mmCIF file of C-alpha atoms in Angstrom:
data_model
loop_
_atom_site.group_PDB
_atom_site.id
_atom_site.type_symbol
_atom_site.label_atom_id
_atom_site.label_comp_id
_atom_site.label_asym_id
_atom_site.label_seq_id
_atom_site.Cartn_x
_atom_site.Cartn_y
_atom_site.Cartn_z
ATOM 1 C CA UNK A 739 23.969 71.819 49.396
ATOM 2 C CA UNK A 740 20.662 71.597 47.117
ATOM 3 C CA UNK A 741 18.220 71.391 50.075
ATOM 4 C CA UNK A 742 19.583 74.270 52.043
ATOM 5 C CA UNK A 743 16.572 76.575 52.917
ATOM 6 C CA UNK A 744 16.900 80.131 51.477
ATOM 7 C CA UNK A 745 17.100 82.882 53.894
ATOM 8 C CA UNK A 746 15.906 86.147 52.788
ATOM 9 C CA UNK A 747 17.869 89.200 53.703
ATOM 10 C CA UNK A 748 15.896 91.951 54.933
ATOM 11 C CA UNK A 749 16.071 95.759 56.093
ATOM 12 C CA UNK A 750 13.696 97.390 58.516
ATOM 13 C CA UNK A 751 12.839 101.139 58.041
ATOM 14 C CA UNK A 752 10.703 103.135 60.292
ATOM 15 C CA UNK A 753 9.479 106.532 58.924
ATOM 16 C CA UNK A 754 9.072 108.941 61.798
ATOM 17 C CA UNK A 755 7.050 112.250 61.371
ATOM 18 C CA UNK A 756 8.017 115.127 63.608
ATOM 19 C CA UNK A 757 5.274 114.762 66.445
ATOM 20 C CA UNK A 758 5.807 116.309 69.940
ATOM 21 C CA UNK A 759 2.782 114.516 71.264
ATOM 22 C CA UNK A 760 4.102 110.807 70.103
ATOM 23 C CA UNK A 761 3.649 108.222 72.784
ATOM 24 C CA UNK A 762 6.233 105.904 71.828
ATOM 25 C CA UNK A 763 9.974 106.408 71.481
ATOM 26 C CA UNK A 764 11.108 105.813 67.999
ATOM 27 C CA UNK A 765 13.964 103.583 68.846
ATOM 28 C CA UNK A 766 11.509 101.120 71.027
ATOM 29 C CA UNK A 767 9.022 101.226 68.021
ATOM 30 C CA UNK A 768 11.989 100.270 65.653
ATOM 31 C CA UNK A 769 13.133 97.627 68.019
ATOM 32 C CA UNK A 770 9.603 96.032 68.161
ATOM 33 C CA UNK A 771 9.430 96.047 64.399
ATOM 34 C CA UNK A 772 12.774 94.092 64.254
ATOM 35 C CA UNK A 773 11.289 91.624 66.598
ATOM 36 C CA UNK A 774 8.269 91.234 64.365
ATOM 37 C CA UNK A 775 10.393 90.534 61.403
ATOM 38 C CA UNK A 776 12.435 88.029 63.447
ATOM 39 C CA UNK A 777 9.399 86.388 64.020
ATOM 40 C CA UNK A 778 9.249 85.086 60.577
ATOM 41 C CA UNK A 779 11.241 81.936 59.632
ATOM 42 C CA UNK A 780 14.063 82.044 57.165
ATOM 43 C CA UNK A 781 14.252 85.757 57.213
ATOM 44 C CA UNK A 782 17.616 87.697 58.376
ATOM 45 C CA UNK A 783 17.387 91.228 59.377
ATOM 46 C CA UNK A 784 20.514 92.690 58.171
ATOM 47 C CA UNK A 785 19.910 96.378 59.218
ATOM 48 C CA UNK A 786 17.548 98.813 60.339
ATOM 49 C CA UNK A 787 16.904 102.555 60.200
ATOM 50 C CA UNK A 788 14.797 105.256 61.366
ATOM 51 C CA UNK A 789 13.978 108.023 58.611
ATOM 52 C CA UNK A 790 12.848 111.086 60.155
ATOM 53 C CA UNK A 791 10.366 113.023 57.682
ATOM 54 C CA UNK A 792 8.900 116.481 57.564
ATOM 55 C CA UNK A 793 6.066 114.975 55.536
ATOM 56 C CA UNK A 794 5.251 111.728 53.590
ATOM 57 C CA UNK A 795 5.649 111.745 50.004
ATOM 58 C CA UNK A 796 2.326 110.535 48.238
ATOM 59 C CA UNK A 797 4.218 108.870 45.474
ATOM 60 C CA UNK A 798 7.419 107.328 47.041
ATOM 61 C CA UNK A 799 6.798 107.866 50.889
ATOM 62 C CA UNK A 800 10.510 109.211 51.119
ATOM 63 C CA UNK A 801 12.304 112.205 49.297
ATOM 64 C CA UNK A 802 14.601 111.731 46.351
ATOM 65 C CA UNK A 803 17.737 111.821 48.395
ATOM 66 C CA UNK A 804 16.699 109.188 50.837
ATOM 67 C CA UNK A 805 15.621 106.801 48.037
ATOM 68 C CA UNK A 806 18.980 107.203 46.304
ATOM 69 C CA UNK A 807 20.962 106.866 49.381
ATOM 70 C CA UNK A 808 19.009 103.369 50.333
ATOM 71 C CA UNK A 809 19.222 102.343 46.802
ATOM 72 C CA UNK A 810 22.898 102.196 47.176
ATOM 73 C CA UNK A 811 22.945 100.629 50.437
ATOM 74 C CA UNK A 812 20.468 98.029 49.840
ATOM 75 C CA UNK A 813 22.092 96.931 46.778
ATOM 76 C CA UNK A 814 25.426 96.695 48.431
ATOM 77 C CA UNK A 815 23.968 94.573 51.315
ATOM 78 C CA UNK A 816 22.056 92.199 48.657
ATOM 79 C CA UNK A 817 18.755 93.016 50.426
ATOM 80 C CA UNK A 818 15.769 91.231 48.930
ATOM 81 C CA UNK A 819 12.890 92.487 51.210
ATOM 82 C CA UNK A 820 12.455 95.773 52.921
ATOM 83 C CA UNK A 821 10.142 96.027 55.823
ATOM 84 C CA UNK A 822 8.406 99.413 56.445
ATOM 85 C CA UNK A 823 7.015 99.950 59.984
ATOM 86 C CA UNK A 824 4.033 101.754 58.997
ATOM 87 C CA UNK A 825 1.355 102.006 56.421
ATOM 88 C CA UNK A 826 2.208 102.062 52.755
ATOM 89 C CA UNK A 827 -0.131 102.869 50.039
ATOM 90 C CA UNK A 828 -0.194 100.432 46.969
ATOM 91 C CA UNK A 829 1.389 103.307 44.756
ATOM 92 C CA UNK A 830 4.090 103.902 47.122
ATOM 93 C CA UNK A 831 4.754 100.204 47.336
ATOM 94 C CA UNK A 832 4.963 99.993 43.644
ATOM 95 C CA UNK A 833 7.274 102.722 43.152
ATOM 96 C CA UNK A 834 9.623 101.902 46.002
ATOM 97 C CA UNK A 835 9.940 98.181 44.706
ATOM 98 C CA UNK A 836 10.693 99.623 41.212
ATOM 99 C CA UNK A 837 13.285 102.004 42.556
ATOM 100 C CA UNK A 838 15.056 99.600 44.953
ATOM 101 C CA UNK A 839 14.556 96.265 43.001
ATOM 102 C CA UNK A 840 13.288 94.527 46.229
ATOM 103 C CA UNK A 841 9.984 93.152 47.626
ATOM 104 C CA UNK A 842 8.375 95.504 50.089
ATOM 105 C CA UNK A 843 6.132 94.896 52.993
ATOM 106 C CA UNK A 844 4.327 97.341 55.386
ATOM 107 C CA UNK A 845 3.447 96.610 59.118
ATOM 108 C CA UNK A 846 0.053 95.257 58.345
ATOM 109 C CA UNK A 847 1.460 92.821 55.571
ATOM 110 C CA UNK A 848 4.222 91.641 57.896
ATOM 111 C CA UNK A 849 1.823 91.167 60.868
ATOM 112 C CA UNK A 850 -0.602 89.050 58.543
ATOM 113 C CA UNK A 851 2.294 86.932 57.345
ATOM 114 C CA UNK A 852 3.319 86.185 60.939
ATOM 115 C CA UNK A 853 -0.261 85.449 61.813
ATOM 116 C CA UNK A 854 -0.628 83.205 58.808
ATOM 117 C CA UNK A 855 2.661 81.348 59.820
ATOM 118 C CA UNK A 856 1.215 80.711 63.246
ATOM 119 C CA UNK A 857 -2.381 79.929 62.962
ATOM 120 C CA UNK A 858 -3.026 76.262 63.676
ATOM 121 C CA UNK A 859 -6.755 75.865 63.980
ATOM 122 C CA UNK A 860 -9.147 75.854 61.043
ATOM 123 C CA UNK A 861 -10.737 78.778 62.491
ATOM 124 C CA UNK A 862 -7.351 80.652 62.789
ATOM 125 C CA UNK A 863 -6.527 79.937 59.338
ATOM 126 C CA UNK A 864 -9.815 81.065 57.616
ATOM 127 C CA UNK A 865 -9.666 84.314 59.687
ATOM 128 C CA UNK A 866 -6.021 85.118 58.630
ATOM 129 C CA UNK A 867 -6.881 84.507 54.866
ATOM 130 C CA UNK A 868 -9.953 86.713 55.150
ATOM 131 C CA UNK A 869 -7.976 89.501 56.715
ATOM 132 C CA UNK A 870 -5.148 89.093 53.986
ATOM 133 C CA UNK A 871 -8.008 88.997 51.274
ATOM 134 C CA UNK A 872 -9.385 92.313 52.851
ATOM 135 C CA UNK A 873 -6.158 93.778 52.767
ATOM 136 C CA UNK A 874 -4.949 92.889 49.366
ATOM 137 C CA UNK A 875 -8.189 93.606 47.766
ATOM 138 C CA UNK A 876 -6.915 96.989 46.327
ATOM 139 C CA UNK A 877 -3.556 95.982 45.684
ATOM 140 C CA UNK A 878 -1.572 94.036 43.092
ATOM 141 C CA UNK A 879 -1.235 90.632 44.540
ATOM 142 C CA UNK A 880 2.296 88.980 44.548
ATOM 143 C CA UNK A 881 1.252 85.280 44.963
ATOM 144 C CA UNK A 882 -1.921 83.692 45.861
ATOM 145 C CA UNK A 883 -0.612 80.122 46.317
ATOM 146 C CA UNK A 884 -1.326 80.327 50.039
ATOM 147 C CA UNK A 885 -5.061 80.287 49.148
ATOM 148 C CA UNK A 886 -4.537 76.459 48.331
ATOM 149 C CA UNK A 887 -2.716 75.812 51.653
ATOM 150 C CA UNK A 888 -4.073 75.154 55.115
ATOM 151 C CA UNK A 889 -1.066 77.197 56.792
ATOM 152 C CA UNK A 890 2.446 78.296 56.477
ATOM 153 C CA UNK A 891 2.566 82.061 55.264
ATOM 154 C CA UNK A 892 0.750 84.135 52.864
ATOM 155 C CA UNK A 893 3.374 84.151 50.186
ATOM 156 C CA UNK A 894 4.174 88.008 50.679
ATOM 157 C CA UNK A 895 7.911 87.264 51.406
ATOM 158 C CA UNK A 896 8.070 84.988 48.312
ATOM 159 C CA UNK A 897 10.307 82.032 47.562
ATOM 160 C CA UNK A 898 11.636 80.297 44.497
ATOM 161 C CA UNK A 899 9.323 79.779 41.509
ATOM 162 C CA UNK A 900 6.562 82.232 42.795
ATOM 163 C CA UNK A 901 4.892 84.087 40.117
ATOM 164 C CA UNK A 902 3.544 87.679 40.370
ATOM 165 C CA UNK A 903 -0.026 88.042 39.015
ATOM 166 C CA UNK A 904 -2.649 90.770 39.472
ATOM 167 C CA UNK A 905 -5.764 89.224 41.218
ATOM 168 C CA UNK A 906 -9.071 89.918 39.650
ATOM 169 C CA UNK A 907 -10.979 91.855 42.280
ATOM 170 C CA UNK A 908 -14.127 89.715 41.460
ATOM 171 C CA UNK A 909 -12.195 86.486 42.220
ATOM 172 C CA UNK A 910 -11.191 87.683 45.636
ATOM 173 C CA UNK A 911 -14.811 88.623 46.507
ATOM 174 C CA UNK A 912 -15.672 85.211 45.406
ATOM 175 C CA UNK A 913 -13.106 83.905 47.653
ATOM 176 C CA UNK A 914 -14.103 86.036 50.604
ATOM 177 C CA UNK A 915 -17.834 84.715 50.253
ATOM 178 C CA UNK A 916 -16.428 81.206 50.164
ATOM 179 C CA UNK A 917 -14.169 81.806 53.253
ATOM 180 C CA UNK A 918 -17.034 83.511 55.220
ATOM 181 C CA UNK A 919 -19.503 80.403 54.690
ATOM 182 C CA UNK A 920 -16.606 78.172 55.742
ATOM 183 C CA UNK A 921 -15.876 80.369 58.803
ATOM 184 C CA UNK A 922 -19.585 80.377 59.642
ATOM 185 C CA UNK A 923 -19.606 76.620 59.813
ATOM 186 C CA UNK A 924 -16.402 76.647 62.054
ATOM 187 C CA UNK A 925 -18.035 79.261 64.349
ATOM 188 C CA UNK A 926 -21.398 77.358 64.645
ATOM 189 C CA UNK A 927 -19.372 74.200 65.624
ATOM 190 C CA UNK A 928 -17.429 76.473 68.474
ATOM 191 C CA UNK A 929 -20.530 78.043 69.494
ATOM 192 C CA UNK A 930 -21.971 74.343 70.307
ATOM 193 C CA UNK A 931 -18.851 73.501 72.170
ATOM 194 C CA UNK A 932 -19.046 76.758 74.192
ATOM 195 C CA UNK A 933 -22.840 76.010 74.842
ATOM 196 C CA UNK A 934 -21.845 72.515 76.208
ATOM 197 C CA UNK A 935 -19.155 74.039 78.236
ATOM 198 C CA UNK A 936 -21.415 76.678 79.677
ATOM 199 C CA UNK A 937 -23.790 73.979 80.991
ATOM 200 C CA UNK A 938 -20.696 72.737 83.200
ATOM 201 C CA UNK A 939 -20.407 75.969 85.277
ATOM 202 C CA UNK A 940 -16.798 76.472 85.265
ATOM 203 C CA UNK A 941 -15.617 80.039 85.839
ATOM 204 C CA UNK A 942 -13.369 81.215 83.079
ATOM 205 C CA UNK A 943 -10.109 83.117 83.756
ATOM 206 C CA UNK A 944 -8.636 84.518 80.587
ATOM 207 C CA UNK A 945 -4.989 85.822 80.156
ATOM 208 C CA UNK A 946 -4.564 88.940 78.127
ATOM 209 C CA UNK A 947 -1.515 91.136 77.504
ATOM 210 C CA UNK A 948 0.902 92.645 75.057
ATOM 211 C CA UNK A 949 2.699 90.007 72.772
ATOM 212 C CA UNK A 950 5.769 88.606 74.519
ATOM 213 C CA UNK A 951 4.495 89.533 77.999
ATOM 214 C CA UNK A 952 4.867 85.926 79.170
ATOM 215 C CA UNK A 953 1.175 84.765 79.125
ATOM 216 C CA UNK A 954 2.051 81.402 77.738
ATOM 217 C CA UNK A 955 4.839 80.705 80.060
ATOM 218 C CA UNK A 956 2.380 81.568 83.020
ATOM 219 C CA UNK A 957 -0.148 79.241 81.384
ATOM 220 C CA UNK A 958 2.092 76.390 81.199
ATOM 221 C CA UNK A 959 3.399 76.779 84.784
ATOM 222 C CA UNK A 960 -0.028 76.596 86.424
ATOM 223 C CA UNK A 961 -1.571 74.166 84.175
ATOM 224 C CA UNK A 962 1.264 71.912 83.382
ATOM 225 C CA UNK A 963 0.583 72.397 79.618
ATOM 226 C CA UNK A 964 3.169 72.643 76.825
ATOM 227 C CA UNK A 965 2.018 75.494 74.964
ATOM 228 C CA UNK A 966 4.774 77.003 72.720
ATOM 229 C CA UNK A 967 6.490 79.761 74.935
ATOM 230 C CA UNK A 968 9.221 81.764 73.298
ATOM 231 C CA UNK A 969 11.009 85.132 73.443
ATOM 232 C CA UNK A 970 9.129 85.994 70.218
ATOM 233 C CA UNK A 971 6.367 88.168 69.201
ATOM 234 C CA UNK A 972 3.081 86.122 68.519
ATOM 235 C CA UNK A 973 4.697 82.968 69.664
ATOM 236 C CA UNK A 974 1.228 81.728 70.076
ATOM 237 C CA UNK A 975 -1.857 82.738 68.087
ATOM 238 C CA UNK A 976 -4.859 80.443 68.653
ATOM 239 C CA UNK A 977 -6.592 80.533 72.050
ATOM 240 C CA UNK A 978 -5.790 77.530 74.298
ATOM 241 C CA UNK A 979 -7.854 76.379 77.085
ATOM 242 C CA UNK A 980 -7.152 74.084 80.202
ATOM 243 C CA UNK A 981 -9.350 72.981 83.157
ATOM 244 C CA UNK A 982 -7.460 73.855 86.400
ATOM 245 C CA UNK A 983 -8.371 72.967 89.920
ATOM 246 C CA UNK A 984 -7.421 75.595 92.243
ATOM 247 C CA UNK A 985 -6.058 74.128 95.719
ATOM 248 C CA UNK A 986 -9.088 74.022 97.984
ATOM 249 C CA UNK A 987 -11.029 75.874 95.451
ATOM 250 C CA UNK A 988 -13.248 75.640 92.350
ATOM 251 C CA UNK A 989 -12.340 74.104 89.168
ATOM 252 C CA UNK A 990 -11.864 76.871 86.383
ATOM 253 C CA UNK A 991 -11.034 77.254 82.744
ATOM 254 C CA UNK A 992 -7.877 78.941 82.123
ATOM 255 C CA UNK A 993 -7.656 80.643 78.751
ATOM 256 C CA UNK A 994 -4.524 81.794 76.799
ATOM 257 C CA UNK A 995 -5.264 84.335 73.973
ATOM 258 C CA UNK A 996 -3.164 85.833 71.356
ATOM 259 C CA UNK A 997 -0.864 88.749 72.366
ATOM 260 C CA UNK A 998 -1.877 92.240 71.489
ATOM 261 C CA UNK A 999 0.382 94.680 69.827
ATOM 262 C CA UNK A 1000 0.178 98.564 69.147
ATOM 263 C CA UNK A 1001 -1.379 99.708 65.750
ATOM 264 C CA UNK A 1002 -2.803 96.073 65.114
ATOM 265 C CA UNK A 1003 -4.084 96.062 61.681
ATOM 266 C CA UNK A 1004 -7.834 96.803 61.645
ATOM 267 C CA UNK A 1005 -8.468 93.885 59.367
ATOM 268 C CA UNK A 1006 -7.121 91.366 62.355
ATOM 269 C CA UNK A 1007 -9.131 93.380 65.027
ATOM 270 C CA UNK A 1008 -12.261 92.567 63.141
ATOM 271 C CA UNK A 1009 -11.133 89.211 62.141
ATOM 272 C CA UNK A 1010 -9.874 88.103 65.438
ATOM 273 C CA UNK A 1011 -12.912 89.218 67.455
ATOM 274 C CA UNK A 1012 -14.233 85.674 67.563
ATOM 275 C CA UNK A 1013 -10.928 84.314 68.732
ATOM 276 C CA UNK A 1014 -11.032 86.708 71.669
ATOM 277 C CA UNK A 1015 -14.715 85.961 72.611
ATOM 278 C CA UNK A 1016 -13.385 83.764 75.495
ATOM 279 C CA UNK A 1017 -12.299 87.198 76.969
ATOM 280 C CA UNK A 1018 -15.805 88.664 76.762
ATOM 281 C CA UNK A 1019 -17.079 85.570 78.464
ATOM 282 C CA UNK A 1020 -14.476 85.686 81.161
ATOM 283 C CA UNK A 1021 -15.342 85.866 84.833
ATOM 284 C CA UNK A 1022 -11.860 87.201 85.567
ATOM 285 C CA UNK A 1023 -9.345 88.730 83.414
ATOM 286 C CA UNK A 1024 -5.593 88.548 83.994
ATOM 287 C CA UNK A 1025 -3.727 91.408 82.270
ATOM 288 C CA UNK A 1026 -0.198 90.094 82.092
ATOM 289 C CA UNK A 1027 2.391 92.723 81.778
ATOM 290 C CA UNK A 1028 6.203 92.355 81.090
ATOM 291 C CA UNK A 1029 7.369 94.883 83.742
ATOM 292 C CA UNK A 1030 11.071 94.530 82.741
ATOM 293 C CA UNK A 1031 10.253 96.360 79.521
ATOM 294 C CA UNK A 1032 10.924 100.022 79.356
ATOM 295 C CA UNK A 1033 7.616 100.686 77.583
ATOM 296 C CA UNK A 1034 5.429 98.487 79.823
ATOM 297 C CA UNK A 1035 3.037 101.422 80.718
ATOM 298 C CA UNK A 1036 2.522 102.175 77.021
ATOM 299 C CA UNK A 1037 1.971 98.494 76.318
ATOM 300 C CA UNK A 1038 -0.447 98.348 78.991
ATOM 301 C CA UNK A 1039 -2.360 101.182 77.711
ATOM 302 C CA UNK A 1040 -2.506 99.651 74.121
ATOM 303 C CA UNK A 1041 -3.930 96.326 75.812
ATOM 304 C CA UNK A 1042 -6.486 98.447 77.739
ATOM 305 C CA UNK A 1043 -7.590 100.321 74.558
ATOM 306 C CA UNK A 1044 -8.089 96.837 72.659
ATOM 307 C CA UNK A 1045 -10.112 95.402 75.563
ATOM 308 C CA UNK A 1046 -12.438 98.479 75.464
ATOM 309 C CA UNK A 1047 -12.778 98.297 71.489
ATOM 310 C CA UNK A 1048 -13.723 94.539 71.998
ATOM 311 C CA UNK A 1049 -16.494 95.575 74.328
ATOM 312 C CA UNK A 1050 -15.128 93.985 77.604
ATOM 313 C CA UNK A 1051 -17.650 94.492 80.384
ATOM 314 C CA UNK A 1052 -16.362 97.099 82.889
ATOM 315 C CA UNK A 1053 -17.867 95.193 85.916
ATOM 316 C CA UNK A 1054 -15.643 92.052 84.973
ATOM 317 C CA UNK A 1055 -12.734 91.966 87.466
ATOM 318 C CA UNK A 1056 -9.464 92.503 86.068
ATOM 319 C CA UNK A 1057 -6.099 91.820 87.835
ATOM 320 C CA UNK A 1058 -2.687 93.195 86.686
ATOM 321 C CA UNK A 1059 -0.026 90.631 86.574
ATOM 322 C CA UNK A 1060 3.325 92.115 86.856
ATOM 323 C CA UNK A 1061 5.428 89.482 85.342
ATOM 324 C CA UNK A 1062 9.268 89.215 84.726
ATOM 325 C CA UNK A 1063 10.280 90.603 87.927
ATOM 326 C CA UNK A 1064 13.231 87.910 87.797
ATOM 327 C CA UNK A 1065 14.800 90.340 85.055
ATOM 328 C CA UNK A 1066 14.874 93.369 87.167
ATOM 329 C CA UNK A 1067 17.566 94.161 89.551
ATOM 330 C CA UNK A 1068 17.060 93.514 93.287
ATOM 331 C CA UNK A 1069 16.096 96.939 94.204
ATOM 332 C CA UNK A 1070 13.836 97.270 91.320
ATOM 333 C CA UNK A 1071 12.312 93.870 92.087
ATOM 334 C CA UNK A 1072 11.563 94.758 95.605
ATOM 335 C CA UNK A 1073 10.263 98.005 94.810
ATOM 336 C CA UNK A 1074 7.781 96.342 92.407
ATOM 337 C CA UNK A 1075 6.617 93.780 94.879
ATOM 338 C CA UNK A 1076 6.174 96.721 97.626
ATOM 339 C CA UNK A 1077 3.946 98.505 95.219
ATOM 340 C CA UNK A 1078 1.957 95.512 94.196
ATOM 341 C CA UNK A 1079 1.242 94.575 97.688
ATOM 342 C CA UNK A 1080 -0.403 97.897 98.196
ATOM 343 C CA UNK A 1081 -3.240 96.904 95.868
ATOM 344 C CA UNK A 1082 -5.335 93.780 95.857
ATOM 345 C CA UNK A 1083 -5.632 94.277 91.923
ATOM 346 C CA UNK A 1084 -1.857 93.986 91.266
ATOM 347 C CA UNK A 1085 0.422 90.906 91.580
ATOM 348 C CA UNK A 1086 3.915 90.896 91.090
ATOM 349 C CA UNK A 1087 5.365 87.452 89.730
ATOM 350 C CA UNK A 1088 7.877 85.627 87.749
ATOM 351 C CA UNK A 1089 6.317 82.938 85.436
ATOM 352 C CA UNK A 1090 9.722 81.517 85.050
ATOM 353 C CA UNK A 1091 10.765 81.041 88.747
ATOM 354 C CA UNK A 1092 7.316 80.775 90.249
ATOM 355 C CA UNK A 1093 7.603 83.856 92.511
ATOM 356 C CA UNK A 1094 4.304 85.249 93.413
ATOM 357 C CA UNK A 1095 2.137 82.638 91.503
ATOM 358 C CA UNK A 1096 0.702 80.919 94.835
ATOM 359 C CA UNK A 1097 -0.461 84.419 95.942
ATOM 360 C CA UNK A 1098 -1.973 85.020 92.499
ATOM 361 C CA UNK A 1099 -3.933 81.757 92.663
ATOM 362 C CA UNK A 1100 -5.156 82.437 95.995
ATOM 363 C CA UNK A 1101 -6.441 85.660 94.922
ATOM 364 C CA UNK A 1102 -8.212 84.292 92.009
ATOM 365 C CA UNK A 1103 -9.874 81.675 94.466
ATOM 366 C CA UNK A 1104 -11.097 84.402 96.800
ATOM 367 C CA UNK A 1105 -12.423 86.538 93.840
ATOM 368 C CA UNK A 1106 -14.337 83.556 92.342
ATOM 369 C CA UNK A 1107 -15.714 82.143 95.695
ATOM 370 C CA UNK A 1108 -15.308 84.951 98.226
ATOM 371 C CA UNK A 1109 -13.337 84.723 101.682
ATOM 372 C CA UNK A 1110 -13.485 81.497 103.433
ATOM 373 C CA UNK A 1111 -14.632 80.997 106.996
ATOM 374 C CA UNK A 1112 -14.686 78.086 109.336
ATOM 375 C CA UNK A 1113 -17.750 77.493 111.527
ATOM 376 C CA UNK A 1114 -18.924 74.746 113.864
ATOM 377 C CA UNK A 1115 -22.441 73.817 114.540
ATOM 378 C CA UNK A 1116 -24.681 71.000 115.445
ATOM 379 C CA UNK A 1117 -26.722 69.002 112.810
ATOM 380 C CA UNK A 1118 -29.641 66.940 114.185
ATOM 381 C CA UNK A 1119 -29.816 63.337 113.148
ATOM 382 C CA UNK A 1120 -32.922 64.094 110.876
ATOM 383 C CA UNK A 1121 -31.033 66.652 108.883
ATOM 384 C CA UNK A 1122 -29.824 63.929 106.413
ATOM 385 C CA UNK A 1123 -30.290 66.205 103.343
ATOM 386 C CA UNK A 1124 -28.066 68.932 104.734
ATOM 387 C CA UNK A 1125 -25.391 66.594 105.847
ATOM 388 C CA UNK A 1126 -25.393 64.928 102.439
ATOM 389 C CA UNK A 1127 -24.899 68.397 100.835
ATOM 390 C CA UNK A 1128 -22.105 69.347 102.983
ATOM 391 C CA UNK A 1129 -20.367 66.151 101.920
ATOM 392 C CA UNK A 1130 -21.056 66.735 98.296
ATOM 393 C CA UNK A 1131 -19.590 70.169 98.513
ATOM 394 C CA UNK A 1132 -16.454 68.599 100.032
ATOM 395 C CA UNK A 1133 -16.483 71.481 102.790
ATOM 396 C CA UNK A 1134 -16.594 69.529 106.047
ATOM 397 C CA UNK A 1135 -13.376 69.738 107.898
ATOM 398 C CA UNK A 1136 -14.425 67.277 110.721
ATOM 399 C CA UNK A 1137 -17.492 65.604 112.175
ATOM 400 C CA UNK A 1138 -18.210 63.971 115.552
ATOM 401 C CA UNK A 1139 -21.247 62.233 116.704
ATOM 402 C CA UNK A 1140 -22.823 63.846 119.861
ATOM 403 C CA UNK A 1141 -26.077 63.126 121.767
ATOM 404 C CA UNK A 1142 -28.456 65.149 119.592
ATOM 405 C CA UNK A 1143 -26.826 64.822 116.257
ATOM 406 C CA UNK A 1144 -23.429 65.534 114.765
ATOM 407 C CA UNK A 1145 -21.080 68.383 115.431
ATOM 408 C CA UNK A 1146 -19.718 69.612 112.260
ATOM 409 C CA UNK A 1147 -17.028 71.712 111.362
ATOM 410 C CA UNK A 1148 -16.997 73.369 107.887
ATOM 411 C CA UNK A 1149 -14.685 75.564 105.941
ATOM 412 C CA UNK A 1150 -16.933 77.453 103.447
ATOM 413 C CA UNK A 1151 -17.605 80.727 101.547
ATOM 414 C CA UNK A 1152 -20.655 83.051 102.311
ATOM 415 C CA UNK A 1153 -22.358 82.088 99.093
ATOM 416 C CA UNK A 1154 -21.990 78.245 100.314
ATOM 417 C CA UNK A 1155 -23.280 79.242 103.748
ATOM 418 C CA UNK A 1156 -26.154 81.030 102.265
ATOM 419 C CA UNK A 1157 -27.042 77.873 99.958
ATOM 420 C CA UNK A 1158 -26.792 75.731 103.101
ATOM 421 C CA UNK A 1159 -29.262 77.924 105.139
ATOM 422 C CA UNK A 1160 -31.984 77.677 102.348
ATOM 423 C CA UNK A 1161 -31.968 74.010 102.611
#
């Protein structure tokens, strides 16, 4: 079949230096690297290994024995692409590619490739291209065909007919200048939209979390949207916003953001700061966690570190949303819910089944408008302005005409009560 899509056979390697203080288990880190690779289309991960090292070899990363061992294995398995879960210098990359006769990507290049494949908005595309240019500026560039495309991969993985050329550094710098100019225009347009939105005082509630924590599934459930939600790293990349009216509460803007990940390339942290600006402007941040994951605490710490590096205001309320309790056994799920019930800042939920979501929405409402109380009082007939304000706020529960005016029962927040009394 001539039209059959070529599937690239890949092997994932994780170099592991002996480090007694390492936070992450090597096996879980390798599992995440395999998931990253699986997020790329037309890529089949044939095998994966952890290679324990005493030290990194400056020229080839690995020692001669390991290089020979994998040369045989990669050839036998007809591997075309090796993914190294770590940083690889241009010299190491060139030498290993020559030794093994394969293409080689390090962690940064792999994540850039995924981000490029996922970017949908003009801003996202420009940011990925700038990050890729910054990364590749000191390297021999494989294929720069992506610079003429709006989206769909950076060409690191390669395909039929691609040529290997050495990019001229001045050409890259010119390209960066051009992209910055384009990005400036896009950002200016987005700022105008944000300014217009800020004039309509809707509070912003931002979803953040480690990639694949279930943010988009939660977003879809509460807004009725159809954002791509898959069991896949970086299933969504560009931020998505929807207006949502809380039951008996205010309208809010709910923002779904790109998933975080450990060791996010510095090029992308800088490039995607603008994408995460909604988080900086948020009135409440919901930190969605996959509590069924064995490294949920480490993932949560990675998210906190990125939020700190972004400059999130410490005074911004943050709620932890312990998602995927449906994947725990009954005893674990019950223990999680009991633990969450002890804190106002933690909510145990399942975005799939809906468990715990009404309580989470109620907490968001309370955080935004305060506790709601019911009060009854008499409004004189002459208090037309005050009565009109109560109706405009939609907080009147009942009203009865009496001899000296109207007996009104209202359901309001302390903030609304204070505003009414100023009238």
